[in-house]
mmCIF file of N, CA and C in Angstrom:
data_model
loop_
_atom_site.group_PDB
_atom_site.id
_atom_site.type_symbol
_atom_site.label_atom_id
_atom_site.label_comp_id
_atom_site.label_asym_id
_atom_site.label_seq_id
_atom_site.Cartn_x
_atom_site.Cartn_y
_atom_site.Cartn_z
ATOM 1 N N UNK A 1 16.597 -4.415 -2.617
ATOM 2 C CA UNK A 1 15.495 -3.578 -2.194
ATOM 3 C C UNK A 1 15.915 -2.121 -2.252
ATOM 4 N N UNK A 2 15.108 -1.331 -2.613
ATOM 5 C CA UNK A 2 15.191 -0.296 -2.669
ATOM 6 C C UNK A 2 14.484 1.170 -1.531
ATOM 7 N N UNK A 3 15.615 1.519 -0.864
ATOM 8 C CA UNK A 3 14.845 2.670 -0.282
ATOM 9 C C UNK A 3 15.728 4.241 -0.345
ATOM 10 N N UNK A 4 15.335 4.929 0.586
ATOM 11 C CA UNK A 4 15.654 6.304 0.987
ATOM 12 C C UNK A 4 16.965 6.194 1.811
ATOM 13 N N UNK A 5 17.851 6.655 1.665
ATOM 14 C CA UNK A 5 19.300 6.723 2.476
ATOM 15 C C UNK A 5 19.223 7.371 3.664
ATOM 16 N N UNK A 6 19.511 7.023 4.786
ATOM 17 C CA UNK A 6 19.351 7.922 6.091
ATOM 18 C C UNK A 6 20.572 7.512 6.775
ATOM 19 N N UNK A 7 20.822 8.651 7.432
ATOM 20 C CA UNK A 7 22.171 9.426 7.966
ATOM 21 C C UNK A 7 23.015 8.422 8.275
ATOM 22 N N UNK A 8 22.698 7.721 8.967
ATOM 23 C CA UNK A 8 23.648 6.184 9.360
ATOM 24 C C UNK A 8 24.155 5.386 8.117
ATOM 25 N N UNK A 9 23.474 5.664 6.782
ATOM 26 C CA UNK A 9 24.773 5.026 5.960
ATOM 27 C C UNK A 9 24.748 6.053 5.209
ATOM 28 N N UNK A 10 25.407 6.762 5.227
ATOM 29 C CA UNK A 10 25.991 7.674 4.838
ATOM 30 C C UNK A 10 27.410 7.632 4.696
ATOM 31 N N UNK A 11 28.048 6.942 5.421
ATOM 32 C CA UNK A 11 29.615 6.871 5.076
ATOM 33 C C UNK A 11 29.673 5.529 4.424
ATOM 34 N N UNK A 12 28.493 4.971 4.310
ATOM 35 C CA UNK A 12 28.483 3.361 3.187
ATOM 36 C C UNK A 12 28.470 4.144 1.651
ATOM 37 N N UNK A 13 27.739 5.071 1.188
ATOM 38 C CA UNK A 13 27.141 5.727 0.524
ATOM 39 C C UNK A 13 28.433 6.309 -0.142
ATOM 40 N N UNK A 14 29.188 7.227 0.688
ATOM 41 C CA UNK A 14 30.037 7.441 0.123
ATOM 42 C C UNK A 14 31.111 6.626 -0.250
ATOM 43 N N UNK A 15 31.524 5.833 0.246
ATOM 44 C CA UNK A 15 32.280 4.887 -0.479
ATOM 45 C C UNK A 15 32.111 4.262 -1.673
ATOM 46 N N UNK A 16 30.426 4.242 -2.071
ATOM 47 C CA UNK A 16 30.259 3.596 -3.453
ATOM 48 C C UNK A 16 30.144 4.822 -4.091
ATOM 49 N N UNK A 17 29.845 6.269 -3.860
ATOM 50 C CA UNK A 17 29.880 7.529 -4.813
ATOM 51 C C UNK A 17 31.156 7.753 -5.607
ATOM 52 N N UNK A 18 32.620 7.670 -4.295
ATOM 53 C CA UNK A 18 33.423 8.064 -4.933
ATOM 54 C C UNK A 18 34.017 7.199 -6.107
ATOM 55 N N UNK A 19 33.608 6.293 -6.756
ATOM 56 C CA UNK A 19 33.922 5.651 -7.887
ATOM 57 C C UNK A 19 32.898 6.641 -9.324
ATOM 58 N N UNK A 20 32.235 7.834 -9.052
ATOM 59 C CA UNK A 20 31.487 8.304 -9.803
ATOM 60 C C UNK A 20 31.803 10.144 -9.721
ATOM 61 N N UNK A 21 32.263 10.163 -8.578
ATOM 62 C CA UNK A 21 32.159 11.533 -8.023
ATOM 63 C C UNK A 21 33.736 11.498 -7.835
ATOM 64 N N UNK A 22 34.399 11.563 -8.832
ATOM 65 C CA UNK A 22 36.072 11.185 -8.411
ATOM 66 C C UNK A 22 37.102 12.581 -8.072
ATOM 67 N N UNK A 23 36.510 13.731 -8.172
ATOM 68 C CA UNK A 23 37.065 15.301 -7.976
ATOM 69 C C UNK A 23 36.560 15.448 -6.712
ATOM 70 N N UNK A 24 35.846 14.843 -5.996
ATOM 71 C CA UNK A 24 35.449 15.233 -4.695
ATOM 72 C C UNK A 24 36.161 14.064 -3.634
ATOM 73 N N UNK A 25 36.284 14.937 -2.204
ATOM 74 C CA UNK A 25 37.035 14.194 -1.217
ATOM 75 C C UNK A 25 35.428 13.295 -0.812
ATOM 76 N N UNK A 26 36.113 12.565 0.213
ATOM 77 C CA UNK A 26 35.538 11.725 1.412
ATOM 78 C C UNK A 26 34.404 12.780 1.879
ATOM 79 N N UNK A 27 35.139 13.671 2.343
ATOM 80 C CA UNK A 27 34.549 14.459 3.348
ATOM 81 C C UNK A 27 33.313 15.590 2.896
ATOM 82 N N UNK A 28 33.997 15.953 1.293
ATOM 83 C CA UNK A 28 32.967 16.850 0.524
ATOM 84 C C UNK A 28 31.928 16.039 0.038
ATOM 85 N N UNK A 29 32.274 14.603 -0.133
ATOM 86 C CA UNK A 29 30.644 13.984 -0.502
ATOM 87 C C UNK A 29 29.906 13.630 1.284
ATOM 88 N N UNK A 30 30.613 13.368 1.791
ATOM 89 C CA UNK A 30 29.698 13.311 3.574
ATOM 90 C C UNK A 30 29.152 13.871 3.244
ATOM 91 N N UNK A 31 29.470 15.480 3.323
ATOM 92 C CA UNK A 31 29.064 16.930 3.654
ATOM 93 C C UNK A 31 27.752 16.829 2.663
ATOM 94 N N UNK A 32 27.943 16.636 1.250
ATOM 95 C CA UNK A 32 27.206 16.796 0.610
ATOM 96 C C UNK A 32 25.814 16.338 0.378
ATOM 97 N N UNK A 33 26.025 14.610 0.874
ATOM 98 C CA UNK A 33 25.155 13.972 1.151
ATOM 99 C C UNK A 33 24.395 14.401 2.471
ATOM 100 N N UNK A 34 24.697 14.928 3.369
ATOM 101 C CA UNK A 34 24.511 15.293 4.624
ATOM 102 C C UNK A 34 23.273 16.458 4.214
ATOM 103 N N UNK A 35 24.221 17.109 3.574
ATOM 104 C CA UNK A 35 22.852 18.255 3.265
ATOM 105 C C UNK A 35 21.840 17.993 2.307
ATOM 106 N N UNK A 36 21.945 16.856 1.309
ATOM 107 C CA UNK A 36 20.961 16.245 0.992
ATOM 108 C C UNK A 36 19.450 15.619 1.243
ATOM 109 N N UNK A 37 20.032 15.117 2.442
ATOM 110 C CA UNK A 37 19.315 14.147 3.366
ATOM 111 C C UNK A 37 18.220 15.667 4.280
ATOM 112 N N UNK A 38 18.691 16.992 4.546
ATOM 113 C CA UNK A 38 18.539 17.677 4.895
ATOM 114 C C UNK A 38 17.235 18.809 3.447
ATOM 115 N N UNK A 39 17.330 18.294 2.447
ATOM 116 C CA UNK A 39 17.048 19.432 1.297
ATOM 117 C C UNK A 39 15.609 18.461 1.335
ATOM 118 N N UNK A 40 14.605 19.283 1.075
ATOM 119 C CA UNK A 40 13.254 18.585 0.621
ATOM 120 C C UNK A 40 13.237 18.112 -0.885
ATOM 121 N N UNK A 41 14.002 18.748 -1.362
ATOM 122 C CA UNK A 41 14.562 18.789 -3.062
ATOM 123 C C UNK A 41 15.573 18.262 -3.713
ATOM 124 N N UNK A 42 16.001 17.213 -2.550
ATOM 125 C CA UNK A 42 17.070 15.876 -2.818
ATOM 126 C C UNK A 42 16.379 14.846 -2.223
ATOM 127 N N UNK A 43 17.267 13.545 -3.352
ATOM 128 C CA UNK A 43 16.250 12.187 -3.060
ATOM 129 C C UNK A 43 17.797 11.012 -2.993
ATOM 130 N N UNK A 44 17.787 10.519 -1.963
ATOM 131 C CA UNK A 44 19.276 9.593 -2.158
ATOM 132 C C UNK A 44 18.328 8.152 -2.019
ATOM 133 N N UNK A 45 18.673 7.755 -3.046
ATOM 134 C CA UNK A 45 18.127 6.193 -2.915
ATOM 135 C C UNK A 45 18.844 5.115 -2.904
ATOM 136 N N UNK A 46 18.938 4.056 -2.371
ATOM 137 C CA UNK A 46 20.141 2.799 -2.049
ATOM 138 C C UNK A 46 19.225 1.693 -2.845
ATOM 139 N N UNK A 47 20.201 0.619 -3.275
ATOM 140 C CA UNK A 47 19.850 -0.364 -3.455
ATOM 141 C C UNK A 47 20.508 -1.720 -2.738
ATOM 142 N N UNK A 48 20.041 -2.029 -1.812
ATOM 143 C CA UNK A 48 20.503 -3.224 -0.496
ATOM 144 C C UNK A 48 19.947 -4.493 -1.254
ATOM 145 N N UNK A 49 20.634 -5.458 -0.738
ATOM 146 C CA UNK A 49 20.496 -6.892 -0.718
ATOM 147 C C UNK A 49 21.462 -7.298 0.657
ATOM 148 N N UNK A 50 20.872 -7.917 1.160
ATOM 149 C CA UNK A 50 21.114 -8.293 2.029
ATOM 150 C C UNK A 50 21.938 -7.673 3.244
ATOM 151 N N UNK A 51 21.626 -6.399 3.515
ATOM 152 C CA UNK A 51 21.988 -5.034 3.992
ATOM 153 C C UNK A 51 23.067 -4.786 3.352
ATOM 154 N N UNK A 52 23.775 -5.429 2.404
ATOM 155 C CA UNK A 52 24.601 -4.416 1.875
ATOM 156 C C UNK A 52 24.289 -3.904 0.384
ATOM 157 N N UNK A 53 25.037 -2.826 0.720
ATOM 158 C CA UNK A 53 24.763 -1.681 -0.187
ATOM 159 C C UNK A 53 25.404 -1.871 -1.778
ATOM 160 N N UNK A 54 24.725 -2.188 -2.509
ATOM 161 C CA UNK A 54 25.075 -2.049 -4.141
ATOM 162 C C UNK A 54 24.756 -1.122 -5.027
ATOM 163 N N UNK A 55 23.851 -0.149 -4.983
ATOM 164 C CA UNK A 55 23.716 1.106 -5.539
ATOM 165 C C UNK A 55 23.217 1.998 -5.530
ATOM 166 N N UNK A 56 23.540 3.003 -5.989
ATOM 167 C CA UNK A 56 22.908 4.419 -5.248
ATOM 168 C C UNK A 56 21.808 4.863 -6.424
ATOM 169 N N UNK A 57 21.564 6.168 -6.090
ATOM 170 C CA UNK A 57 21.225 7.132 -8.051
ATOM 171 C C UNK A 57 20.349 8.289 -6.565
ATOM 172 N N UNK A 58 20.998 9.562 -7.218
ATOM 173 C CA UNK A 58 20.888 11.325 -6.274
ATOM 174 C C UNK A 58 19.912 11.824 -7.391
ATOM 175 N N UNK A 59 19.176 12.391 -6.959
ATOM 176 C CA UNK A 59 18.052 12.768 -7.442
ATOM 177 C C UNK A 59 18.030 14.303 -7.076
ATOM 178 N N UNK A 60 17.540 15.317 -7.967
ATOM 179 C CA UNK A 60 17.499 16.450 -7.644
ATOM 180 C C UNK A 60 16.253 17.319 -8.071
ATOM 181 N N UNK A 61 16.148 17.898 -7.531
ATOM 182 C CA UNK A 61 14.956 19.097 -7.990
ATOM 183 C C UNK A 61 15.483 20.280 -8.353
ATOM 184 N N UNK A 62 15.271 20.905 -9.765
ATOM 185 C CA UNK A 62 16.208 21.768 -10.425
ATOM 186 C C UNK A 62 15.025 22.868 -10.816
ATOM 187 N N UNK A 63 15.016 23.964 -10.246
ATOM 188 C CA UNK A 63 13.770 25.353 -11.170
ATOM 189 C C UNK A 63 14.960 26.206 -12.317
ATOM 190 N N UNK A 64 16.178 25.780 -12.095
ATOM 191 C CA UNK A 64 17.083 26.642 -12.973
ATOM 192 C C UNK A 64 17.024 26.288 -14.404
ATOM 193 N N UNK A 65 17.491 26.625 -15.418
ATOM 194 C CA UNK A 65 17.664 25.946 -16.663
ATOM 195 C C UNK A 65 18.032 24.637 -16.952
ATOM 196 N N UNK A 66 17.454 23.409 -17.267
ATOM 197 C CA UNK A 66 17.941 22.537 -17.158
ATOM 198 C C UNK A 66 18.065 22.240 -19.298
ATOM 199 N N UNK A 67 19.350 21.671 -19.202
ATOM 200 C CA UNK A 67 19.562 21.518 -20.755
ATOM 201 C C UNK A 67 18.690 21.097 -21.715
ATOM 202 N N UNK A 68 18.105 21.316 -22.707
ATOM 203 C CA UNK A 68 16.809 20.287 -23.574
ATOM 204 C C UNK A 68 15.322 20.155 -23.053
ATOM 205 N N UNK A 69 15.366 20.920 -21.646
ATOM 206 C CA UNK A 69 13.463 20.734 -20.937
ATOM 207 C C UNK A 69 12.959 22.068 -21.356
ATOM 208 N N UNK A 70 12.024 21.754 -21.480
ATOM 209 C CA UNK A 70 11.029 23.096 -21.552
ATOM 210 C C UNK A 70 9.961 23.680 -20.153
ATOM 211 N N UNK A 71 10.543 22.864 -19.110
ATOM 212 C CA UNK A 71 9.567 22.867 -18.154
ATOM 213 C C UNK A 71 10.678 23.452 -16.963
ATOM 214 N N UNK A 72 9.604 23.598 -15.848
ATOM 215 C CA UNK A 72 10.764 23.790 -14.643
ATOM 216 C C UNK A 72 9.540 23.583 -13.235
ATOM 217 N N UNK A 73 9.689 23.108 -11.906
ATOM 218 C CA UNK A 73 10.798 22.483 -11.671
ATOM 219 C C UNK A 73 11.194 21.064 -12.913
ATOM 220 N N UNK A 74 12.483 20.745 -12.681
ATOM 221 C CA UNK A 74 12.610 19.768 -13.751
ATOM 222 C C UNK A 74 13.429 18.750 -12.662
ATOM 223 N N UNK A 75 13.394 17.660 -12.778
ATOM 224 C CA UNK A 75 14.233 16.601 -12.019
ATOM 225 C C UNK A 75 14.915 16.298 -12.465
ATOM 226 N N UNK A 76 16.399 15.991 -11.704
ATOM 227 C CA UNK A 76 17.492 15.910 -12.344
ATOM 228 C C UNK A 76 18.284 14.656 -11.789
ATOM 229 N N UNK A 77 18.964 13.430 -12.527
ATOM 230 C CA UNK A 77 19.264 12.567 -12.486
ATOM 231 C C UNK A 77 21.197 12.819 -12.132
ATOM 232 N N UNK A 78 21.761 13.091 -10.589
ATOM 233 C CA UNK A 78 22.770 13.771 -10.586
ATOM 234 C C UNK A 78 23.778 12.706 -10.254
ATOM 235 N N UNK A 79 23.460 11.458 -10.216
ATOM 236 C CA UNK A 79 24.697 10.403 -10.420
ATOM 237 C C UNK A 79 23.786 8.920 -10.135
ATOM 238 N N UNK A 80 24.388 8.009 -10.688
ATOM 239 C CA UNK A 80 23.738 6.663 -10.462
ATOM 240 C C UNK A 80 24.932 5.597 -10.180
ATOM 241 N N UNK A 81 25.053 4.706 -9.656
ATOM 242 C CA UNK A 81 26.226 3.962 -9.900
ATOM 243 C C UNK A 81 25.722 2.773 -9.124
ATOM 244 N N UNK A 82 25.948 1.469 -9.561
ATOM 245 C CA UNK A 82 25.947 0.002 -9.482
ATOM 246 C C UNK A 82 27.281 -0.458 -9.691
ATOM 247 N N UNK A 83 27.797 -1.551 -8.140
ATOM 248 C CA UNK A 83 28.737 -2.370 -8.266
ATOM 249 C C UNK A 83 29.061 -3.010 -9.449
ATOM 250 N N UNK A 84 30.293 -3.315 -9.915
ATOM 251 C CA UNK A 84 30.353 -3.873 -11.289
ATOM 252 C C UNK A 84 29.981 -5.511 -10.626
ATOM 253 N N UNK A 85 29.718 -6.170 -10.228
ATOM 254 C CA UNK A 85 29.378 -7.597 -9.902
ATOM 255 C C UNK A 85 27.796 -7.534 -9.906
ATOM 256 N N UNK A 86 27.269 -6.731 -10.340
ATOM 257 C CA UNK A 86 25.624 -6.367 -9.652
ATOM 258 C C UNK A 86 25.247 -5.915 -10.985
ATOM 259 N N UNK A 87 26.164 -5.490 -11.960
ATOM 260 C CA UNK A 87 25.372 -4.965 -13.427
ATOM 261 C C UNK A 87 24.880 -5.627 -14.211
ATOM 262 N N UNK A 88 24.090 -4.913 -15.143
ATOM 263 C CA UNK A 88 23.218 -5.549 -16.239
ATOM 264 C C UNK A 88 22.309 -6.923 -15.471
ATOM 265 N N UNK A 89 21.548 -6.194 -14.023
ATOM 266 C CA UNK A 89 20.553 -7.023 -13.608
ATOM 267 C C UNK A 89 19.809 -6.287 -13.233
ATOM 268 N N UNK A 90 19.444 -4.833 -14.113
ATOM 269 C CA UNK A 90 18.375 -4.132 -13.736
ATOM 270 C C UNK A 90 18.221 -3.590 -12.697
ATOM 271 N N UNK A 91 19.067 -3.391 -11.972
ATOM 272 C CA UNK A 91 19.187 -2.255 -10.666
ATOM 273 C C UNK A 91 19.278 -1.020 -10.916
ATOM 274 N N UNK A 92 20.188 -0.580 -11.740
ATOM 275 C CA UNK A 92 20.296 0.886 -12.111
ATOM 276 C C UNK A 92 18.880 1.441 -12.653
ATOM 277 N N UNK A 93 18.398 0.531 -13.331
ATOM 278 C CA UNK A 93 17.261 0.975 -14.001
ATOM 279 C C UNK A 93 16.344 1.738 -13.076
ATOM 280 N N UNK A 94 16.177 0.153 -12.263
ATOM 281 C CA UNK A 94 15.019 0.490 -11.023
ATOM 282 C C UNK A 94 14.919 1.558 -10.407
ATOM 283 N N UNK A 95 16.722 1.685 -9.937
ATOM 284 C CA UNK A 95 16.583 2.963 -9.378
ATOM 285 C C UNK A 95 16.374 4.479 -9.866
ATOM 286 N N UNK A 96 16.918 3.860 -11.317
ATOM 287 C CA UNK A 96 16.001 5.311 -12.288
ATOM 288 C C UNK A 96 14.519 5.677 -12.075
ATOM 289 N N UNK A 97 14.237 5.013 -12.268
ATOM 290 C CA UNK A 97 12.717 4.529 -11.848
ATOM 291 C C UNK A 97 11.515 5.027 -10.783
ATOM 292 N N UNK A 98 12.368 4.895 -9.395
ATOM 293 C CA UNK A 98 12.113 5.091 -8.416
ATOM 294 C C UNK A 98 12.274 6.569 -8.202
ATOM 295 N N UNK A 99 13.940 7.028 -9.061
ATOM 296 C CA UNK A 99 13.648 8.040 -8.658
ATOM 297 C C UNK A 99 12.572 9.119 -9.470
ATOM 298 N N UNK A 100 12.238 8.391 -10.360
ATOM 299 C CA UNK A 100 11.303 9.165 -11.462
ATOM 300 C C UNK A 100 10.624 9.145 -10.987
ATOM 301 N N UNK A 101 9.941 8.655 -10.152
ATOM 302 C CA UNK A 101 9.217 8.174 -9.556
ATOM 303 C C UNK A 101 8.730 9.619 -8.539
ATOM 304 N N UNK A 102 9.562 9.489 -8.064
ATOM 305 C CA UNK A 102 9.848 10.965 -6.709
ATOM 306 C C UNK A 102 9.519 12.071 -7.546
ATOM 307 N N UNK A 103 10.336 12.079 -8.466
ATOM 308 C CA UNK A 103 10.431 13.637 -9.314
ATOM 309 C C UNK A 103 8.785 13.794 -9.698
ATOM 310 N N UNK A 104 7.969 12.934 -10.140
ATOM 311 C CA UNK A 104 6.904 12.760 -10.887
ATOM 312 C C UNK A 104 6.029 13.520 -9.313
ATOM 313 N N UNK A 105 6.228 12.933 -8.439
ATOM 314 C CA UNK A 105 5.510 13.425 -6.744
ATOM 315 C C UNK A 105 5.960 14.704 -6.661
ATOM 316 N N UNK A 106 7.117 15.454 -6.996
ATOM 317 C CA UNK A 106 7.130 16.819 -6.753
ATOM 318 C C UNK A 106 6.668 17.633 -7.594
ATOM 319 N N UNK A 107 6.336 17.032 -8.897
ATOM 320 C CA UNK A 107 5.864 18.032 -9.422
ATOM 321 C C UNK A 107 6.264 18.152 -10.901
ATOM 322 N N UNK A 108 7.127 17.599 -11.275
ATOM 323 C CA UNK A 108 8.063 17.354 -12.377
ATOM 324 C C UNK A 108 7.569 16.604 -13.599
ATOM 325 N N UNK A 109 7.478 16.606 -14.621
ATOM 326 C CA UNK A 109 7.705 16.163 -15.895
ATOM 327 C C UNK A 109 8.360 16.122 -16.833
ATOM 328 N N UNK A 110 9.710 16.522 -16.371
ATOM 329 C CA UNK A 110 10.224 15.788 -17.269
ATOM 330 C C UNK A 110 11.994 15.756 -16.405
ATOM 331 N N UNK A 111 12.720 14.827 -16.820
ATOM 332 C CA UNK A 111 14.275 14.461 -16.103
ATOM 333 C C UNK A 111 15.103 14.638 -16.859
ATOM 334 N N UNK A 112 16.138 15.617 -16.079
ATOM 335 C CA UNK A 112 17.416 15.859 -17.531
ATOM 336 C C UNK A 112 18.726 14.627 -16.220
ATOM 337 N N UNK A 113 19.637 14.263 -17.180
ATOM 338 C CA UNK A 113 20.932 14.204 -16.400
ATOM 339 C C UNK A 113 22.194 14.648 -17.089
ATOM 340 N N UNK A 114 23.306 14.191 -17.217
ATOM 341 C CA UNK A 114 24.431 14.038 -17.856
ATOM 342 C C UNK A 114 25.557 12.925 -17.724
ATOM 343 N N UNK A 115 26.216 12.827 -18.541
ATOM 344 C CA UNK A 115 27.438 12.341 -17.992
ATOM 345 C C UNK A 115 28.997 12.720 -18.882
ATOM 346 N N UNK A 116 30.097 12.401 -18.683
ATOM 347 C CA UNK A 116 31.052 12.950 -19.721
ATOM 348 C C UNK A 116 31.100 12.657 -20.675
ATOM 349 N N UNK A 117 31.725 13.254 -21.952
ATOM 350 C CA UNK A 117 31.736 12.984 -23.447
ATOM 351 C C UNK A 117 32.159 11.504 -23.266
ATOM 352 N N UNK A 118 33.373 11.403 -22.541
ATOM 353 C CA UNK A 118 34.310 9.991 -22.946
ATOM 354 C C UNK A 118 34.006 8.538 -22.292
ATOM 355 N N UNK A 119 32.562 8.679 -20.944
ATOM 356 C CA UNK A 119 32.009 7.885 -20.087
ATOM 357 C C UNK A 119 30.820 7.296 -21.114
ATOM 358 N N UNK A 120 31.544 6.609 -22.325
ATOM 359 C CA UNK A 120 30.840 5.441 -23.082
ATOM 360 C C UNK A 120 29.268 4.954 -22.750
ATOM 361 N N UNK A 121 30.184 4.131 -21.134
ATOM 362 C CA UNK A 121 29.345 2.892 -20.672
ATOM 363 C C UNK A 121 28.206 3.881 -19.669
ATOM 364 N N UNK A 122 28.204 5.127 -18.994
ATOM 365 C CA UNK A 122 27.543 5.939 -18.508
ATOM 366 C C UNK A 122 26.362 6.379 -20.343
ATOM 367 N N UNK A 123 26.685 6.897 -21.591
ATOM 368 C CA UNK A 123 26.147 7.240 -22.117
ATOM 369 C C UNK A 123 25.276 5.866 -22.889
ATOM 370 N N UNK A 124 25.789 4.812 -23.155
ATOM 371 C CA UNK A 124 24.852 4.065 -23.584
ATOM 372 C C UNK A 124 23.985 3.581 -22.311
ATOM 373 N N UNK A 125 24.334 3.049 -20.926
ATOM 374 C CA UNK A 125 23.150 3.083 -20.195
ATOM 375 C C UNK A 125 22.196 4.272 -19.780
ATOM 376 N N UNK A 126 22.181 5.460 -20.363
ATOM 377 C CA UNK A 126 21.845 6.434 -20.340
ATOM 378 C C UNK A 126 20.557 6.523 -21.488
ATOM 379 N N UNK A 127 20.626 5.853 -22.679
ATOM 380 C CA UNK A 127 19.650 5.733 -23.658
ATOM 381 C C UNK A 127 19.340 4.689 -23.326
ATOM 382 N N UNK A 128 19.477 3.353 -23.156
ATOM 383 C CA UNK A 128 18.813 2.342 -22.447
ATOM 384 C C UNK A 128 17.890 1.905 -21.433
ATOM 385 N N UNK A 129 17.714 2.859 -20.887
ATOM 386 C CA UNK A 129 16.481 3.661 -19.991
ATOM 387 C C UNK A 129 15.973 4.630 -20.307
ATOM 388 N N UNK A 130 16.194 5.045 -21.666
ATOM 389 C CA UNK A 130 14.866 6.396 -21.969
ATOM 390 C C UNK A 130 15.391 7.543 -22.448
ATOM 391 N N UNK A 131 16.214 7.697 -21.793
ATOM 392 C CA UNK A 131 16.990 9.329 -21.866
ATOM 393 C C UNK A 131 17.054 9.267 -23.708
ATOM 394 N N UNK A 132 17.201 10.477 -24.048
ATOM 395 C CA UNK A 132 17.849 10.838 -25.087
ATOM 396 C C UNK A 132 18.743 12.039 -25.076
ATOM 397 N N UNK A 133 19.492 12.157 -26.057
ATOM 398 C CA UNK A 133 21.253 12.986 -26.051
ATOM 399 C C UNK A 133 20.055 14.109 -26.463
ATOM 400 N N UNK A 134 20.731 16.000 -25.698
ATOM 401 C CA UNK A 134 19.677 16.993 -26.329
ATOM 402 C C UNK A 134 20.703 17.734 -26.813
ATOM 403 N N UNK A 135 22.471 18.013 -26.292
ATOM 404 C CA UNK A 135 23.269 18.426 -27.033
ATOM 405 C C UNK A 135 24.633 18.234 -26.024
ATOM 406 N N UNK A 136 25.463 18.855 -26.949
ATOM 407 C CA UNK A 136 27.032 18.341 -25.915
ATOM 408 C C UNK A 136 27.887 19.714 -25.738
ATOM 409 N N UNK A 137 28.101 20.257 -25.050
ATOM 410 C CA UNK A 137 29.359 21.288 -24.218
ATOM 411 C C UNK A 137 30.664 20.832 -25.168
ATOM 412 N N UNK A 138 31.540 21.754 -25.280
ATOM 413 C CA UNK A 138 32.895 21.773 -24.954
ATOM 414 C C UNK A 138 33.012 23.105 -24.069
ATOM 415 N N UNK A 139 34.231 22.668 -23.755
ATOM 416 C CA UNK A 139 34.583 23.473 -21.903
ATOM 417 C C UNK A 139 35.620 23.952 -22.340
ATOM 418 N N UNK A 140 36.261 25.201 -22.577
ATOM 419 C CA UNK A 140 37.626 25.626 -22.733
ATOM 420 C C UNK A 140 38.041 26.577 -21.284
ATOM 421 N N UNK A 141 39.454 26.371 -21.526
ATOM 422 C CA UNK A 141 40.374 27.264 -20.361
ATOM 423 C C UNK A 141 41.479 27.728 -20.576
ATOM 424 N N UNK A 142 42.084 29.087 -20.384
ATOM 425 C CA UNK A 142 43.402 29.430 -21.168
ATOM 426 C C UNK A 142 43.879 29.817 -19.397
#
């Protein structure tokens, strides 16, 4: 089942983020999620079975440039993640879904996300629900 994340699992929440969010502590995704739950322009959605928690997907409301849209506000798809015992049974989707869902209620038409060049299994479930590639970064640092 799918709903809205509220403050009490929030430290469930983070435990399944940091397998996605791996540069951030414990405490910076709390925090983060915390102020989420707090933003009219964030959407944390869970996916429960049997109260426990199997997957998330953060939803955002973006008026800044978002890569490949021509529109703004634009909704932004800012992490998704499903237990590996729970995949390829249409959860991730759903929760794409749902949150399109939201974005579509604020106002939005159209959803950018990302994920890294080398996160394969992030980029093919990424076209498997709709998305299409609009272009790719390289990042340099001296």
């Amino acid at each position: 089942m799918i709903g809205t994340c509220c403050i009490e699992e929030i430290s469930d929440l983070v435990q399944l983020a940091k397998n996605i969010y791996d540069g951030s502590t414990e405490q910076e995704l709390y925090q983060e999620f915390l102020e989420c739950l707090k933003d009219s322009k964030s959407e944390l959605l869970l996916f429960k079975e049997n109260r426990i928690m199997i997957g998330f997907a953060q939803f955002q409301i973006r008026t800044d440039y978002v890569e490949g849209t021509s529109s703004s506000p634009c909704g932004y798809l800012e992490g998704v993640f499903v237990l590996d015992d729970y995949r390829r049974q249409g959860i991730g989707k759903k929760l794409v879904e749902a949150g399109e869902q939201w974005c579509k209620e604020q106002g939005c038409v159209e959803i950018g996300s990302d994920c890294h060049i080398d996160n394969l299994e992030s980029f093919k479930f990424h076209q498997q629900i709709g998305f299409r590639e609009v272009s790719r970064n390289i990042h340099f640092v001296k």
